[in-house]
mmCIF file of N, CA and C in Angstrom:
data_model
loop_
_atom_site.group_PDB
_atom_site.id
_atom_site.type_symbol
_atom_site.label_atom_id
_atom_site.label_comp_id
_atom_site.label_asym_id
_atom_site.label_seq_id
_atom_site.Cartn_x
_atom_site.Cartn_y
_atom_site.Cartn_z
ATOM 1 N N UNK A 9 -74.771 -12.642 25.237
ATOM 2 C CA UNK A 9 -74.081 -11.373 25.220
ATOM 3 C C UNK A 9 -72.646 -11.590 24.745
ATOM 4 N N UNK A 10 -72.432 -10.735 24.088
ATOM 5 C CA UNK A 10 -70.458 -10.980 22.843
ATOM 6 C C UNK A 10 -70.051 -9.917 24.169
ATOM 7 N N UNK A 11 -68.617 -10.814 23.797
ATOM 8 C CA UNK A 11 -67.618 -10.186 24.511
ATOM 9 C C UNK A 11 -66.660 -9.022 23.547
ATOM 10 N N UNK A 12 -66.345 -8.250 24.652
ATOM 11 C CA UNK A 12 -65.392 -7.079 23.235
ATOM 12 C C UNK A 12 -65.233 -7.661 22.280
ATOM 13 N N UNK A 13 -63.855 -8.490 22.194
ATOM 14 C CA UNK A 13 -63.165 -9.105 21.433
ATOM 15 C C UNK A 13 -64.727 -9.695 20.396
ATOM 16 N N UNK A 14 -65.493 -10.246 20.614
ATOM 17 C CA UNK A 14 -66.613 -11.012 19.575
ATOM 18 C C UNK A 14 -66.992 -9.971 19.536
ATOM 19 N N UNK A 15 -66.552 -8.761 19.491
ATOM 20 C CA UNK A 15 -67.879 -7.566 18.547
ATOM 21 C C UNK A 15 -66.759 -6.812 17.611
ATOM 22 N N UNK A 16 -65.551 -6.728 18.128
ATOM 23 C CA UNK A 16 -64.107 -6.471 17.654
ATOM 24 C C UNK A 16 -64.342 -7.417 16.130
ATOM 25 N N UNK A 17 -64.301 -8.338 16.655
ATOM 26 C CA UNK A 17 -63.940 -9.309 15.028
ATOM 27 C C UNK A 17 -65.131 -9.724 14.296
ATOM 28 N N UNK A 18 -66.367 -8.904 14.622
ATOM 29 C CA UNK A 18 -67.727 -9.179 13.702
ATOM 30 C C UNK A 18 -67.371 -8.071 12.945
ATOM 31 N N UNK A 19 -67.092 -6.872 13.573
ATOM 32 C CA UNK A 19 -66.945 -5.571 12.739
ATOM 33 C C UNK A 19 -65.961 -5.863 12.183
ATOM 34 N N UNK A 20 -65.774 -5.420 10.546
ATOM 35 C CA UNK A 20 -64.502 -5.392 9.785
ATOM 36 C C UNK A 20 -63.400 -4.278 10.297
ATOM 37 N N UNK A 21 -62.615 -4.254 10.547
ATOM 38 C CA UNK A 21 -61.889 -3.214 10.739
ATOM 39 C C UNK A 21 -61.619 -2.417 9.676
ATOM 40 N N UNK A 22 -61.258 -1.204 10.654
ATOM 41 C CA UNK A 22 -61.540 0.025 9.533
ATOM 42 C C UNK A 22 -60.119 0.020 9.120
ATOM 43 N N UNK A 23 -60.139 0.930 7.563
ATOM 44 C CA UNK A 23 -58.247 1.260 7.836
ATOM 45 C C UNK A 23 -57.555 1.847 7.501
ATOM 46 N N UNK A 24 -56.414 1.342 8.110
ATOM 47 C CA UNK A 24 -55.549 2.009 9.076
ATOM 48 C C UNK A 24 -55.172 3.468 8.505
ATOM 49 N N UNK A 25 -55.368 3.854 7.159
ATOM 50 C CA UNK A 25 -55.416 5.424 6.576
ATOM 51 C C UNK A 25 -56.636 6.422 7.032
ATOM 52 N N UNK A 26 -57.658 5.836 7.076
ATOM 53 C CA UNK A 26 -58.779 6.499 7.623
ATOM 54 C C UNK A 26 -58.741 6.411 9.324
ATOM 55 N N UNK A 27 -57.869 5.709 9.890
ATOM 56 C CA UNK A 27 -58.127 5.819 11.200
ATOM 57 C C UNK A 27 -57.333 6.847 11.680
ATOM 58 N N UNK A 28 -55.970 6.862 10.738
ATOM 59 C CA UNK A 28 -55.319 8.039 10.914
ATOM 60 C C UNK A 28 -55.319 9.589 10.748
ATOM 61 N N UNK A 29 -56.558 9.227 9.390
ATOM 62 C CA UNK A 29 -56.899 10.375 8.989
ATOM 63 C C UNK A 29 -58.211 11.083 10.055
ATOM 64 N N UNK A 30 -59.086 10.312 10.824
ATOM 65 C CA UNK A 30 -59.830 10.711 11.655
ATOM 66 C C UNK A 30 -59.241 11.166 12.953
ATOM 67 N N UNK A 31 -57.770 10.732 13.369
ATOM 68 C CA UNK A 31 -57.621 11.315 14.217
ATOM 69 C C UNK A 31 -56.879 12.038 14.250
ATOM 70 N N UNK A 32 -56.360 12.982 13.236
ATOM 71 C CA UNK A 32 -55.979 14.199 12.447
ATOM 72 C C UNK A 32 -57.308 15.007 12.555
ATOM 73 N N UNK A 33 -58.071 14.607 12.240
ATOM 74 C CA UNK A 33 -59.435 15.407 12.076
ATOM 75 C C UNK A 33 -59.591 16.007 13.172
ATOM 76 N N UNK A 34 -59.987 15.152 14.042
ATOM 77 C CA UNK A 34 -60.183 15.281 15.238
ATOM 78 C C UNK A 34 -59.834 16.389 16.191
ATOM 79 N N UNK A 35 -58.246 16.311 15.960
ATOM 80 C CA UNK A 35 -57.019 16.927 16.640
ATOM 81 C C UNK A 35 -57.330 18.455 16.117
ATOM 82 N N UNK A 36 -57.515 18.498 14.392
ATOM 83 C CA UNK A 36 -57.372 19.910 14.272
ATOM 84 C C UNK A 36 -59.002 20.687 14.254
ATOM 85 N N UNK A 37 -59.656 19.819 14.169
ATOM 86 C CA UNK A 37 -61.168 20.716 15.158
ATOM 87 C C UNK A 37 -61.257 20.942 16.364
ATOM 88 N N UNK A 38 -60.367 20.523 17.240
ATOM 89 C CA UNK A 38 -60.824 20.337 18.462
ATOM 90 C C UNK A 38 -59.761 21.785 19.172
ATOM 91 N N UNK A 39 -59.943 22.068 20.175
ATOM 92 C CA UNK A 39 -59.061 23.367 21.171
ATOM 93 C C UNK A 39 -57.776 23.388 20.911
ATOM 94 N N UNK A 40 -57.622 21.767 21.133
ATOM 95 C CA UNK A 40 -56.035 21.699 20.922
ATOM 96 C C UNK A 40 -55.587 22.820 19.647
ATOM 97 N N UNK A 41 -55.977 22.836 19.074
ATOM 98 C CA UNK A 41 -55.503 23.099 17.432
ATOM 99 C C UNK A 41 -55.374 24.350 17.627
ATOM 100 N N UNK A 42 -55.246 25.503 18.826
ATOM 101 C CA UNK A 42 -55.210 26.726 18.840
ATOM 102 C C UNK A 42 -53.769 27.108 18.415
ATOM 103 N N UNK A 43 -53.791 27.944 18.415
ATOM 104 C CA UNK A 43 -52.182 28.097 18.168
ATOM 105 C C UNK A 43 -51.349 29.338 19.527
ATOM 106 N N UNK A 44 -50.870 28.870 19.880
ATOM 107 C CA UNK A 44 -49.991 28.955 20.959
ATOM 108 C C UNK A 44 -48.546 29.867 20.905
ATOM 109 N N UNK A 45 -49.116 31.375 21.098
ATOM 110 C CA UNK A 45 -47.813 31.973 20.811
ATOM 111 C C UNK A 45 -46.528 31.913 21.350
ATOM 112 N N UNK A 46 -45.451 32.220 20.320
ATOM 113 C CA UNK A 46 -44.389 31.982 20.840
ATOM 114 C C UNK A 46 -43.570 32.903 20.811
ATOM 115 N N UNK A 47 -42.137 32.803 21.136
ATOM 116 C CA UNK A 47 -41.424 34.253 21.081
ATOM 117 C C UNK A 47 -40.521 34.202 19.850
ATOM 118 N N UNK A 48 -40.802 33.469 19.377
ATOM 119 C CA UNK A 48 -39.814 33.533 18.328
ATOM 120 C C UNK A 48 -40.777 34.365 16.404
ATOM 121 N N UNK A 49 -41.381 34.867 17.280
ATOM 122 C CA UNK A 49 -42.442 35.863 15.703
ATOM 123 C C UNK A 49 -41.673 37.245 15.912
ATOM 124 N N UNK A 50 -41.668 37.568 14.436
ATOM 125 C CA UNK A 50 -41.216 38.081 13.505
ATOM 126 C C UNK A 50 -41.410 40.069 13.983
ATOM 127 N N UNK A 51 -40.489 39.978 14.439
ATOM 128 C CA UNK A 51 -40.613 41.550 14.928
ATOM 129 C C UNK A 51 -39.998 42.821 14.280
ATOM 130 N N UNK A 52 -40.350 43.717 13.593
ATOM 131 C CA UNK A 52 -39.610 44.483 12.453
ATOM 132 C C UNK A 52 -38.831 45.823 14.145
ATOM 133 N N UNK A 53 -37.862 45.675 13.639
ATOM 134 C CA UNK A 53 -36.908 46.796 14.664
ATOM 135 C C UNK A 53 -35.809 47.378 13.775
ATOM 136 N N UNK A 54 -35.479 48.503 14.015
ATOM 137 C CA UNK A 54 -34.205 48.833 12.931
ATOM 138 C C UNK A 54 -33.007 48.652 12.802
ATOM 139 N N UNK A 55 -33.107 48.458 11.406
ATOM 140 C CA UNK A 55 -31.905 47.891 11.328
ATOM 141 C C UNK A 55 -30.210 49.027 11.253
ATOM 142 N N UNK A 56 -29.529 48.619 11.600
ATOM 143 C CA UNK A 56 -28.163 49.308 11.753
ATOM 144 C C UNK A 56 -28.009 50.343 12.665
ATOM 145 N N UNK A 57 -29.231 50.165 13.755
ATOM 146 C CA UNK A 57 -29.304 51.173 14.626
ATOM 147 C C UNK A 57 -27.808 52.038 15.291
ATOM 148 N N UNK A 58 -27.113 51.113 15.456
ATOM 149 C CA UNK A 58 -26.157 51.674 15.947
ATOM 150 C C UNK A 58 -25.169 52.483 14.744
ATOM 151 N N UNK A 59 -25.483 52.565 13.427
ATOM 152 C CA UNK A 59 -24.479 53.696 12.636
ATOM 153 C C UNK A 59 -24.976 54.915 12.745
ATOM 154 N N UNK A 60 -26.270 54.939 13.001
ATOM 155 C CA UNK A 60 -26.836 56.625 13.377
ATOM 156 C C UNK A 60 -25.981 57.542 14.325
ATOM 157 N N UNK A 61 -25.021 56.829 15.282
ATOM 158 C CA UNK A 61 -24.936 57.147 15.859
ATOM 159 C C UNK A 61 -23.226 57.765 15.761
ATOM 160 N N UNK A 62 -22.887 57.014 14.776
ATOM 161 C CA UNK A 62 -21.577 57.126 14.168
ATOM 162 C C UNK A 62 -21.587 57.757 12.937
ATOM 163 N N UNK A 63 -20.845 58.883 12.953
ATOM 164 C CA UNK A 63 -20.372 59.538 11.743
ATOM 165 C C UNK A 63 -19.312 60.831 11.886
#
């Protein structure tokens, strides 16, 4: 029976662009990837409200 390490160094390692790129993958299929509102979106209100009021 191989120990981690002897099954670690039979397999070639994968790399290191694809490992990064899988766990990108990962990240944006998965829940996490929801998007999470915030308060800082874009709210139309009027503008110069306060000259209406002046004249």
């Amino acid at each position: 029976m191989k120990t981690q390490h002897e099954q670690a160094a039979a397999q070639p390692a994968e790399r290191p662009d694809l490992v990064a790129w899988r766990r990108r993958h990962a990240l944006r299929s998965s829940s996490a990837a929801t998007a999470v509102p915030s308060g800082r979106t874009y709210r139309r209100s009027p503008k110069h409200r306060d000259r209406r009021y002046v004249s």
